[in-house]
Coordinates of C-alpha atoms in Angstrom, one line a residue:
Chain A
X175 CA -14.8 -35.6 26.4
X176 CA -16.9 -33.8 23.9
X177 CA -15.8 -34.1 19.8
X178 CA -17.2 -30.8 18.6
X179 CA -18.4 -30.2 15.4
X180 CA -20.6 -28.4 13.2
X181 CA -23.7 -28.6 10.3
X182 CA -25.0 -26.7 8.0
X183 CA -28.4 -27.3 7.0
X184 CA -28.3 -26.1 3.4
X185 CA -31.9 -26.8 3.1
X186 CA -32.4 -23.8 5.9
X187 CA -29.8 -21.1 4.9
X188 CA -31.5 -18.4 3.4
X189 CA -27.8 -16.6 2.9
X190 CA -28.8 -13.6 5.4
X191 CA -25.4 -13.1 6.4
X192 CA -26.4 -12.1 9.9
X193 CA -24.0 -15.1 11.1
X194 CA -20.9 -13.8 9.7
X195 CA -22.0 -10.3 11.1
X196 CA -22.6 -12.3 14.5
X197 CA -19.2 -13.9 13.9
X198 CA -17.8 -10.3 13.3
X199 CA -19.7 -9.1 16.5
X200 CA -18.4 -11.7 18.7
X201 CA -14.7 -12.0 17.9
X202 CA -14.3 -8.2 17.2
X203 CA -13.3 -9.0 13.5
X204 CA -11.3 -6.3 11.5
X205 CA -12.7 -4.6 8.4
X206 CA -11.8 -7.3 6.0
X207 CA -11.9 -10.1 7.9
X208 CA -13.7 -12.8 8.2
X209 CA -14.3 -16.2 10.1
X210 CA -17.2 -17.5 8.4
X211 CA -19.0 -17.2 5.5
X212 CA -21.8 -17.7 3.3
X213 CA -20.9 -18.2 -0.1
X214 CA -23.3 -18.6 -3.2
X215 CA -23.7 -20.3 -6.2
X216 CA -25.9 -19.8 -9.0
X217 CA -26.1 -22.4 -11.5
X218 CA -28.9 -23.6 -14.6
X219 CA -29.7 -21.8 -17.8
X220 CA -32.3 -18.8 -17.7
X221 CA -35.5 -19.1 -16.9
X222 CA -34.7 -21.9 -14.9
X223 CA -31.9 -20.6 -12.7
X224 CA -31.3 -21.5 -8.8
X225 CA -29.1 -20.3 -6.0
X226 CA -27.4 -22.5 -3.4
X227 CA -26.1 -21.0 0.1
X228 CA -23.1 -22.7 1.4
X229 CA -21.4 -21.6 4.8
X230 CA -18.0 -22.0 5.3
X231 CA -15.9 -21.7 8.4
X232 CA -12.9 -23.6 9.8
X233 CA -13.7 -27.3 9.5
X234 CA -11.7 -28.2 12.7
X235 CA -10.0 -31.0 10.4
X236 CA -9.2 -34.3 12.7
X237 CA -6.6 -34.8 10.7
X238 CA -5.4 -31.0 10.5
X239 CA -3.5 -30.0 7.3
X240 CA -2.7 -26.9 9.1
X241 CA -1.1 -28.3 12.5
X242 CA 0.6 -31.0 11.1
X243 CA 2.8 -28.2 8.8
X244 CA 3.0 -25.2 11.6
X245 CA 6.7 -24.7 12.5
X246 CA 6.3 -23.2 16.1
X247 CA 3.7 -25.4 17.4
X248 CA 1.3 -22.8 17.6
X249 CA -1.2 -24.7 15.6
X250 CA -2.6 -27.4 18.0
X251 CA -6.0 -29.3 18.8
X252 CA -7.6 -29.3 22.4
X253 CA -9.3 -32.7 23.7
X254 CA -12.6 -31.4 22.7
X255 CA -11.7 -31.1 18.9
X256 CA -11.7 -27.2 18.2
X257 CA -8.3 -26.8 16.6
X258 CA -7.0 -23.7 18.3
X259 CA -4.2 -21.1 17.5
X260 CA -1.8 -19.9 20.3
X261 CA -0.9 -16.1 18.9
X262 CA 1.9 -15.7 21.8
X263 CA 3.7 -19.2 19.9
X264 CA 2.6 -18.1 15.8
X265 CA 5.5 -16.9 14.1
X266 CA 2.8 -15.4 11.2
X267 CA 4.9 -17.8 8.8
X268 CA 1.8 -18.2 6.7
X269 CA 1.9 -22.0 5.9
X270 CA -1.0 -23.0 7.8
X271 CA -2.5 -20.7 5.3
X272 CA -0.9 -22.4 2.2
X273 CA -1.7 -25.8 4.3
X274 CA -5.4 -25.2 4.8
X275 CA -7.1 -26.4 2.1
X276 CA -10.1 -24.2 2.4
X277 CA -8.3 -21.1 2.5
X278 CA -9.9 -20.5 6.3
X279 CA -6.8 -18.6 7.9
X280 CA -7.1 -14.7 8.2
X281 CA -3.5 -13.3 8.4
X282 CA -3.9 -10.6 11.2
X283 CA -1.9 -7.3 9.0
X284 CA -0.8 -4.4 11.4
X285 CA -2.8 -1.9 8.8
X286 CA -5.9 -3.8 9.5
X287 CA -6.0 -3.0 13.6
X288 CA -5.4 0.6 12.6
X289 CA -8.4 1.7 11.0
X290 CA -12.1 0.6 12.1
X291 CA -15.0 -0.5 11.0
X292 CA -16.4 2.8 10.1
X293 CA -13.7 3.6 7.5
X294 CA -11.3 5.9 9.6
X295 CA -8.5 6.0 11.6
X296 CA -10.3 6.5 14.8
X297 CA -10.9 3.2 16.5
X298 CA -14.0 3.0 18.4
X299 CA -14.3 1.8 21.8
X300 CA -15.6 -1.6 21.0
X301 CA -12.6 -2.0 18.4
X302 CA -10.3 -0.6 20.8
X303 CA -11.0 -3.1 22.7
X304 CA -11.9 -5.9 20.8
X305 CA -8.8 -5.5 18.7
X306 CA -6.4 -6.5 22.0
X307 CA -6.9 -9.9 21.5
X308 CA -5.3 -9.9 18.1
X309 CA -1.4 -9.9 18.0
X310 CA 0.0 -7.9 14.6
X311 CA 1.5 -10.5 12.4
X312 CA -0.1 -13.3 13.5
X313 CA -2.2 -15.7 11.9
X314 CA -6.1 -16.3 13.1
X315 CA -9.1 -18.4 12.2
X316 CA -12.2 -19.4 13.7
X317 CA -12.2 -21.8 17.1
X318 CA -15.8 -22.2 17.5
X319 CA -16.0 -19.4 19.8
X320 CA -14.0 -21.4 22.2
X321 CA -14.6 -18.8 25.1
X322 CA -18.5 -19.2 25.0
X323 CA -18.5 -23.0 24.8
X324 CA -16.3 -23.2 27.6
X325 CA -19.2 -21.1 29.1
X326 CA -21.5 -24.0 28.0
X327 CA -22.8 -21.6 25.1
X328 CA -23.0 -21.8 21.4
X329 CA -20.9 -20.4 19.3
X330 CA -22.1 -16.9 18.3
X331 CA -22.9 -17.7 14.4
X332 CA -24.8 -20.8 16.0
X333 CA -27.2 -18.2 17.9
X334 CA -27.2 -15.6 15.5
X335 CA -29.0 -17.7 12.5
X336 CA -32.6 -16.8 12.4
X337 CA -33.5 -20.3 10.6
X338 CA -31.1 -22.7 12.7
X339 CA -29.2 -23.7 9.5
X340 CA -26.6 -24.2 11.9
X341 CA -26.0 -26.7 14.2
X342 CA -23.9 -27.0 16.7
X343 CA -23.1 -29.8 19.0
X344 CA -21.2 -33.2 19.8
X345 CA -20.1 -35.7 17.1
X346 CA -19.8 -38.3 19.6
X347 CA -22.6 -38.1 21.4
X348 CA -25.0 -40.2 18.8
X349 CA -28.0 -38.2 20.5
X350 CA -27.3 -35.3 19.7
X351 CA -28.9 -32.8 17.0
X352 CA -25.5 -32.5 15.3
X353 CA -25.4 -36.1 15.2
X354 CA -29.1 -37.0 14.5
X355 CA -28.9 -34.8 11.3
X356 CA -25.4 -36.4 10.1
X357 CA -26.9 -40.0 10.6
X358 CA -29.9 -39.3 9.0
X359 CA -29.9 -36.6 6.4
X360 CA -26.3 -38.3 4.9
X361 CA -24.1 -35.6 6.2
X362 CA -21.2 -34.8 3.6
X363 CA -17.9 -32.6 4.9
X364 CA -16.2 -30.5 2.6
X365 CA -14.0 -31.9 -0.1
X366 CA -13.9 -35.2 1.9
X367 CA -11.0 -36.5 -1.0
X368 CA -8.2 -34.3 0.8
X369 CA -8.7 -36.7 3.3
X370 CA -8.7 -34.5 6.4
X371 CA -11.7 -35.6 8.4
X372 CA -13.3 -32.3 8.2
X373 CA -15.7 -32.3 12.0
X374 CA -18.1 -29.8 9.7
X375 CA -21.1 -31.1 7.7
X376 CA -23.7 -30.2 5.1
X377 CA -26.8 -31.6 4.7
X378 CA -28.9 -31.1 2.2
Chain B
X184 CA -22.9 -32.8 -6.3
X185 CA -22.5 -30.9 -9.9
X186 CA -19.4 -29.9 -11.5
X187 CA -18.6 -26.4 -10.6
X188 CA -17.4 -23.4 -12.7
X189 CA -13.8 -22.3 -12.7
X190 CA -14.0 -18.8 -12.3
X191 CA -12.0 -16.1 -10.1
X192 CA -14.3 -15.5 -7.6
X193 CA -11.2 -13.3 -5.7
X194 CA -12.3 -12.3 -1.8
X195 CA -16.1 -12.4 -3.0
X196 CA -18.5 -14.6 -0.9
X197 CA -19.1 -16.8 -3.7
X198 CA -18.0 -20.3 -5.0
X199 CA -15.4 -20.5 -6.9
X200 CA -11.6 -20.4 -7.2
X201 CA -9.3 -18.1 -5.5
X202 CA -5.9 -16.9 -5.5
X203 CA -3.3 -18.3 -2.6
X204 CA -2.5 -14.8 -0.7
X205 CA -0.3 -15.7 2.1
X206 CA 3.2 -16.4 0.6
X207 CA 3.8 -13.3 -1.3
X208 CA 7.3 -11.5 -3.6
X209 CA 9.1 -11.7 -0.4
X210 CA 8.7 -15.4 0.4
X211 CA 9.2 -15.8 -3.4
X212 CA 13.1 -14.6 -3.3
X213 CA 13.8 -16.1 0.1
X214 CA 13.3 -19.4 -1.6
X215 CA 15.0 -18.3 -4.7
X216 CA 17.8 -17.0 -2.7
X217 CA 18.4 -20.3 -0.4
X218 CA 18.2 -22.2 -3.3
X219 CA 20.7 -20.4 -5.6
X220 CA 22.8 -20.1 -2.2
X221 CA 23.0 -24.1 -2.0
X222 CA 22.8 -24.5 -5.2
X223 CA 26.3 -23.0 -5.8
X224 CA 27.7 -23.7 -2.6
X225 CA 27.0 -27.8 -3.5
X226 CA 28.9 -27.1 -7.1
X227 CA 31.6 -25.2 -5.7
X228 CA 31.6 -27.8 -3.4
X229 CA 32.2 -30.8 -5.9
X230 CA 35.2 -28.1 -7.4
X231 CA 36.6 -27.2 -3.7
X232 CA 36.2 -23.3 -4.8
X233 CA 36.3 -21.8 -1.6
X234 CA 34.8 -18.3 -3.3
X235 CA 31.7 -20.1 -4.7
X236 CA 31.1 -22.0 -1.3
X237 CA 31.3 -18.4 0.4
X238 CA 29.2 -16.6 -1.6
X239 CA 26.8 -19.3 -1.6
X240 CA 26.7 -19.5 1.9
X241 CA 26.3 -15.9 2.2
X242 CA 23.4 -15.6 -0.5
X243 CA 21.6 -18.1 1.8
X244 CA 22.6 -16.8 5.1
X245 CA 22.2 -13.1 4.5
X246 CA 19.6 -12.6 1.7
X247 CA 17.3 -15.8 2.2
X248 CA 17.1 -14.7 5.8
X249 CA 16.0 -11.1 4.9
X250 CA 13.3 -11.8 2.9
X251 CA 12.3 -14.8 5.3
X252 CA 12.2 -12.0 8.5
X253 CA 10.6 -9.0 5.9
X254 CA 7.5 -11.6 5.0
X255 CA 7.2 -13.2 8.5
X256 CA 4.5 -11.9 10.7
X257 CA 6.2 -12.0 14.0
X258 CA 10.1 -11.9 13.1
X259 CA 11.0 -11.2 16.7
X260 CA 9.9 -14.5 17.5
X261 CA 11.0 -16.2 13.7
X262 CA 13.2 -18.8 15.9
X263 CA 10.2 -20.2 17.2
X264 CA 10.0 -21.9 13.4
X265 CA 12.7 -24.7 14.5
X266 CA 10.7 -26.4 16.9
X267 CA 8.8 -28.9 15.2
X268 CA 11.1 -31.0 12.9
X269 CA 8.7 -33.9 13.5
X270 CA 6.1 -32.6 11.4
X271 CA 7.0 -29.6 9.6
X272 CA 9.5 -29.3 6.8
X273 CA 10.0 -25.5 7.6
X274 CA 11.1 -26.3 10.6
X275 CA 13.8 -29.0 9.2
X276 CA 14.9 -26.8 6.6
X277 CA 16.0 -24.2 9.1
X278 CA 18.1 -27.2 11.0
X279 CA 19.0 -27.8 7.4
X280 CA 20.3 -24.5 6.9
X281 CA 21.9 -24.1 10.0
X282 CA 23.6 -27.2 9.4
X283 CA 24.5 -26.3 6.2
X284 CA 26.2 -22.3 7.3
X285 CA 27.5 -24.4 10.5
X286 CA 29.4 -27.1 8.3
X287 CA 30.0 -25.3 5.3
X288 CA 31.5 -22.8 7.2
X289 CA 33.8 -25.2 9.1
X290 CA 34.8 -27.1 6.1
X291 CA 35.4 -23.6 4.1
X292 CA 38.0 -22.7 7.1
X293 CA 39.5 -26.1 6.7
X294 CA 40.1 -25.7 2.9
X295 CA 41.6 -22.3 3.4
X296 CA 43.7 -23.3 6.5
X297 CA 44.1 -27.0 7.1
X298 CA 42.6 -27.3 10.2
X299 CA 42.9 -31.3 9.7
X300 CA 47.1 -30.8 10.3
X301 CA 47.0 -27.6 11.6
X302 CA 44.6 -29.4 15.2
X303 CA 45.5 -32.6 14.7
X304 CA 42.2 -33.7 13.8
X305 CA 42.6 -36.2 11.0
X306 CA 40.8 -36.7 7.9
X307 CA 37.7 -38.6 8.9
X308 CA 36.4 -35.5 10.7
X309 CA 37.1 -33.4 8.1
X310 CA 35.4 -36.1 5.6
X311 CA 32.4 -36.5 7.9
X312 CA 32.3 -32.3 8.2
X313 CA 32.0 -32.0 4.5
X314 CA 29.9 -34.6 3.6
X315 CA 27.2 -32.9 6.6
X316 CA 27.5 -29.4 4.7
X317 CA 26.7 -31.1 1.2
X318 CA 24.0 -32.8 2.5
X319 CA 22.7 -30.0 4.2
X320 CA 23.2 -28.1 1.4
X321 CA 20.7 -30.6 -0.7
X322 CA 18.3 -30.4 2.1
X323 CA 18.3 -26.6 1.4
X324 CA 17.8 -27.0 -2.2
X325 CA 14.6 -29.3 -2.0
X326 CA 13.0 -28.3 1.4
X327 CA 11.3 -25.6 0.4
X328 CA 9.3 -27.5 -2.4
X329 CA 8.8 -30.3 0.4
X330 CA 6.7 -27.4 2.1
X331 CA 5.2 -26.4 -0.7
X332 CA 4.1 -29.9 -1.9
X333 CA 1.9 -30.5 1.4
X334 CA -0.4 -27.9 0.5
X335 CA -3.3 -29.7 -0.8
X336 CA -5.7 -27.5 -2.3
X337 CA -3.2 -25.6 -4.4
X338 CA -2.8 -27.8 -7.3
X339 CA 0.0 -26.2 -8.9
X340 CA 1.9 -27.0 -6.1
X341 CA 0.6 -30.0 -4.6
X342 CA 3.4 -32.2 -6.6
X343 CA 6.4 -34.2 -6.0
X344 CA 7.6 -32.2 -9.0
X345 CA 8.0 -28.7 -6.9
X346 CA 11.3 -30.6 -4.4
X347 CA 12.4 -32.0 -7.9
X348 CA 12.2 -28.6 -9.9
X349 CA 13.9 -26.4 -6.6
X350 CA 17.0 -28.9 -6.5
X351 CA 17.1 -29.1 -10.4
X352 CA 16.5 -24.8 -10.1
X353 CA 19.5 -24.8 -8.0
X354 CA 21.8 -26.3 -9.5
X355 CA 21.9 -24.5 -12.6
X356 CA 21.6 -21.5 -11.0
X357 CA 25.2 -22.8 -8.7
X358 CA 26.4 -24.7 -11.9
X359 CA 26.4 -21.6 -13.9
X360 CA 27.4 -18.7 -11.2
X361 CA 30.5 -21.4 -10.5
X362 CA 31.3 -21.5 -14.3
X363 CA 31.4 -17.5 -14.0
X364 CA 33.2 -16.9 -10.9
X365 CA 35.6 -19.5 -11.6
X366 CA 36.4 -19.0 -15.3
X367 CA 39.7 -16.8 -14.5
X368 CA 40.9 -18.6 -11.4
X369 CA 39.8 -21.9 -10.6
X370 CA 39.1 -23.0 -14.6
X371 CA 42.0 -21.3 -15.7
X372 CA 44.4 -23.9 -14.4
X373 CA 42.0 -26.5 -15.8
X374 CA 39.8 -25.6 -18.8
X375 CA 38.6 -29.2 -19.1
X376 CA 36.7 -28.3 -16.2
X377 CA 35.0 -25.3 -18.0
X378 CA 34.0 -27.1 -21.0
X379 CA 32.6 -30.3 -18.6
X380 CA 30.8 -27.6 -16.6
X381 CA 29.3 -25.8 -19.8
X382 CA 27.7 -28.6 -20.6
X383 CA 26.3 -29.7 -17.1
X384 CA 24.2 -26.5 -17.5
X385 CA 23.0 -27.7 -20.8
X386 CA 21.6 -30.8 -19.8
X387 CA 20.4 -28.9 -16.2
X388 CA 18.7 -26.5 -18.5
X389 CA 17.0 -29.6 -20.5
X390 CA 16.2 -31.4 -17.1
X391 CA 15.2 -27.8 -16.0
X392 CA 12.7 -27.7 -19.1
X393 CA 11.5 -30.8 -18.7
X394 CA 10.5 -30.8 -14.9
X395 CA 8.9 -27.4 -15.9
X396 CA 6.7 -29.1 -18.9
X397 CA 5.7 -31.7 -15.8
X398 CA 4.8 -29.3 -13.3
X399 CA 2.0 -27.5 -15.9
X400 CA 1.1 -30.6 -17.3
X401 CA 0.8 -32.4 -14.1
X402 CA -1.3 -29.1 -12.3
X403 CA -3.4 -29.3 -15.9
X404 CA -4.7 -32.9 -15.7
X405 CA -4.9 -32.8 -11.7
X406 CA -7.8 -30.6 -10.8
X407 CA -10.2 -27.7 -12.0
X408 CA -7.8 -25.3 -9.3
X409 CA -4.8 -26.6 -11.6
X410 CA -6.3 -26.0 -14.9
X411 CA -6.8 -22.3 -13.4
X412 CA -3.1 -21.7 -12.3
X413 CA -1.8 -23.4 -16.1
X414 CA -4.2 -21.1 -17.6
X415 CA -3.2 -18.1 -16.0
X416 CA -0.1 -19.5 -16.6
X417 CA 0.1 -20.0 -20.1
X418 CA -2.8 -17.7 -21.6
X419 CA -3.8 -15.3 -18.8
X420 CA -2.1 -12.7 -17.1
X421 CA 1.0 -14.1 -16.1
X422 CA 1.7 -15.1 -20.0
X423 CA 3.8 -13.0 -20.9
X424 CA 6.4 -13.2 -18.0
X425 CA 6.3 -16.9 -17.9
X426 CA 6.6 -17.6 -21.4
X427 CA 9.0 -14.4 -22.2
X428 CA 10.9 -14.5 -18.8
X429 CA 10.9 -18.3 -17.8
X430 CA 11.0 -20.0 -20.5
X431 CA 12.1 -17.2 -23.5
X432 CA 15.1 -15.9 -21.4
X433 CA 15.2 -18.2 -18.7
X434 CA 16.1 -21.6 -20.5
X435 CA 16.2 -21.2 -24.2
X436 CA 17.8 -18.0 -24.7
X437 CA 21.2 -19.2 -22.0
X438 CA 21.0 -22.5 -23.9
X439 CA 21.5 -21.3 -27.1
X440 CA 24.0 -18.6 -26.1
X441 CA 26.3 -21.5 -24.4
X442 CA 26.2 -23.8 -26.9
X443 CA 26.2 -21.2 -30.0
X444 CA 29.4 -19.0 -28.0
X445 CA 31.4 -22.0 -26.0
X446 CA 34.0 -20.5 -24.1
X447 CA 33.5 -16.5 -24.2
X448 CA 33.4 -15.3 -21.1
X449 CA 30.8 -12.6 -21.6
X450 CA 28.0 -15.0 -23.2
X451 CA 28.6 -17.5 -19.7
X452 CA 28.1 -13.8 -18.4
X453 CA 24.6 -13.6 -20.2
X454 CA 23.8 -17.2 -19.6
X455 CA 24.2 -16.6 -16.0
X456 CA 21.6 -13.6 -15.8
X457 CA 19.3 -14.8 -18.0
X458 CA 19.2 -18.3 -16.3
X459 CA 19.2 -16.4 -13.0
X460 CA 16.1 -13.2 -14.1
X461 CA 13.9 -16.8 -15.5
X462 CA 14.6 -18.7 -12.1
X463 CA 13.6 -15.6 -10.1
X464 CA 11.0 -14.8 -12.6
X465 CA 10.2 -18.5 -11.8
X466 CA 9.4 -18.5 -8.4
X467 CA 7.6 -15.4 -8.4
X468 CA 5.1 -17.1 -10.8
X469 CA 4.3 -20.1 -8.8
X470 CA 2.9 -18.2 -6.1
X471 CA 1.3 -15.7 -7.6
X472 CA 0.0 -18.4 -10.1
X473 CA -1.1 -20.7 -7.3
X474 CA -5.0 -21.2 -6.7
X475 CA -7.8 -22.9 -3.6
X476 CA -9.6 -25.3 -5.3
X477 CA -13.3 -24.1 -4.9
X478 CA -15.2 -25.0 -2.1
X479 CA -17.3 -28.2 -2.9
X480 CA -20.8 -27.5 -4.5
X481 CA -23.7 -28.8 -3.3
X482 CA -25.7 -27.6 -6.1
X483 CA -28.7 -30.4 -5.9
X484 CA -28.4 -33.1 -8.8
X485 CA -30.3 -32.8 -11.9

């Protein structure tokens, strides 16, 4: 079985954005909500100022902060390592969302599915449809776009990025690209002193 | 990896801190009100007041469990949250708690009617009855910091302090709503009592003070996340209600008024709000003071 997981190649991300807008695309995303994003830093003293781009989604912890503290079980990890939430079971008690240390849960508010993307109260049809697989109350995140890698696809933000600063693939399998780039490059997870074996990467 | 800035950086796509949004006003007063509840159930408890053991019961069985359903997402399906006592400490509080209404409730009917005689049931159930509901009751008191503590990135919260300061919280809050409710029945007949009581919520409201001083010093020297939440805390915008509300009214002011005024019935009156508005006041703050830590910065090295 597969151990999926995900790098960033900060060296490649220009900060375009167009993965969270693929992300958006794909999982019919709410005005408001997001999945992933790129966030920036500026840092040095004027002239000599620089920008960094760093992408954030759900780091599909191995040790999950967020499933170990979910009441209902609705939190839970498949074999292939995408940490998954079951909307029928969550309770939308919100402490996944305190749990997760890097503030990657999206609580799914009733207002939110009643207005669209355009700014009115008129959904389109895309939201109208895309919308039904949200349940009001509930909490979401992202799950590596579970549906298209059971297709044997990458996730959408994977496809999306114009300079393949992301890259998608199996931990385990020490061949490939995900891997490679870990092994060599020094691959660093997020805030790896919390201690929750992050399956995300950045290399740099 | 560089140090990082501290700033607000709010829903922005940027690095940087940002305000824990999920546990909101509503969560805030269920945990005030379960705590309170137990809180002065466990000292009415230790006094066999029956009408402090009621109300406390009811405080944590009516109120705690409207603001729990008003914040929750689903609350049709909120009994879903008792299924996973092997990992999750909301889910053992609520066995806690139902433990607690179950017991207390049972032992409360045996106070008022002597089940023991009355069925023949002997005093080691009773005993065993009682000793569940006070322990349930302590469970109640600290749970809710247990959940709290497990939340890694928030700093301000990320302590063994936050169980400590609930169960400390709550039993100042019982200790002085006992004192108040009892002061012409159950301490008329023995004003001992009273005056031993009285001075329980002194040295609460000291312990309360210090485990208060811990908390911000501990969030302050622990991370850039905690320095955020002690300085909103303390010089930002949640200054004035924390050191007017919490501290000002909340433990000095009561402190003073029940050792300046011993035995008046209207300044334990004033303690008991006061104490109660900076306990409320209290909780409040620790949510909407709690902050992420920001995202780890791969800025290159100089």
């Amino acid at each position: 079985m597969a151990r999926y997981g995900m790098v960033f190649d900060l060296r490649r991300c220009i900060g375009c954005n167009a993965c969270v807008i693929g992300c958006k695309q794909e999982n019919s995303l709410p005005d408001g909500m997001f999945f992933t994003r790129t966030l920036s830093e500026e840092y040095g003293v004027y002239p000599a100022v620089n920008r960094v781009y760093i992408p954030t989604l759900c780091n599909h912890c191995e040790d999950a902060p967020c499933e170990k503290v979910c009441p209902s079980g609705a939190t839970y990890t498949r074999d292939d390592g995408i940490v998954m939430v079951d909307a029928d079971k969550c309770i939308g008690c919100g402490s996944c969302a305190v749990a997760c240390p890097y503030d990657q849960r999206s609580q799914v508010d009733k207002d939110l599915l009643s207005h669209g993307l355009f700014g009115t109260d008129e959904l389109t049809p895309f939201e109208k449809d895309g919308y039904q697989r949200f349940v009001p109350g509930t909490i979401t995140k992202c799950d590596f776009c579970s549906e298209r890698v059971d297709a044997g696809l990458d996730p959408a933000c994977v496809v999306t990025c114009p300079t393949d600063a992301r890259i998608f693939g199996d931990l385990d399998d020490p061949a490939s690209k995900a891997s490679t780039l870990i092994r060599e490059r020094d691959g660093k997870p997020p805030m790896p002193e919390l201690k929750t074996r992050p399956k995300v990467y950045y290399v740099d | 990896m560089a140090m990082q800035e501290t700033k607000i950086v709010g829903d922005s796509f940027q690095v940087g801190v940002r305000f824990q949004r999920y546990w909101d006003t509503s969560m805030a007063i269920a945990f005030f009100c379960g705590e309170l509840g137990a809180g002065l159930f466990f000292v009415s408890f230790l006094f066999d007041f029956v009408p402090g053991m009621v109300t406390g019961m009811l405080i944590t069985g009516v109120f705690k469990s409207y603001f729990h359903i008003a914040h929750m997402g689903v609350p049709m399906k909120s009994w879903r949250a008792i299924l996973r006592p092997d990992r999750s400490w909301i889910s053992r509080g609520l066995m806690a708690i139902v433990f607690y209404l179950g017991f207390g409730t049972v032992h409360v009917l045996n106070l008022s009617f002597d089940l023991e005689t009355t069925l023949g049931l002997g005093t080691a159930l009773g005993n065993l009855v009682q000793f569940l509901a006070a322990a349930a009751a302590l469970v109640v008191m600290t749970y809710q910091g247990m959940a709290m503590s497990h939340s890694s990135a928030i700093s301000l919260w990320n302590t063994a302090l936050m169980p400590v300061s609930g169960l400390t919280y709550a039993l100042t809050g019982g200790a002085v709503l006992t004192m108040v409710m009892g002061w012409n029945s159950l301490f008329a007949v023995t004003p001992e009592g009273l005056n031993n009581l009285a001075t329980e919520v002194l040295l609460l409201l000291l312990v309360d003070a210090i485990v208060l001083a811990s908390v911000v010093y501990s969030a302050n020297n622990r991370s850039r996340g905690g320095q955020v939440s002690v300085s909103l805390l303390l010089s930002g915008i949640y200054r004035q209600p924390f050191l007017f509300l919490v501290v000002g009214t909340g433990l000095v002011l009561p402190a003073l008024v029940l050792w300046l005024v011993p035995g008046n019935f209207i300044a334990a009156l004033l303690a008991a709000a006061t104490i109660l508005a900076g306990y409320l006041t209290y909780r409040v703050l620790i949510f909407k003071a709690g902050v992420y830590e920001p995202m780890t910065s791969f800025r290159p090295s100089a």
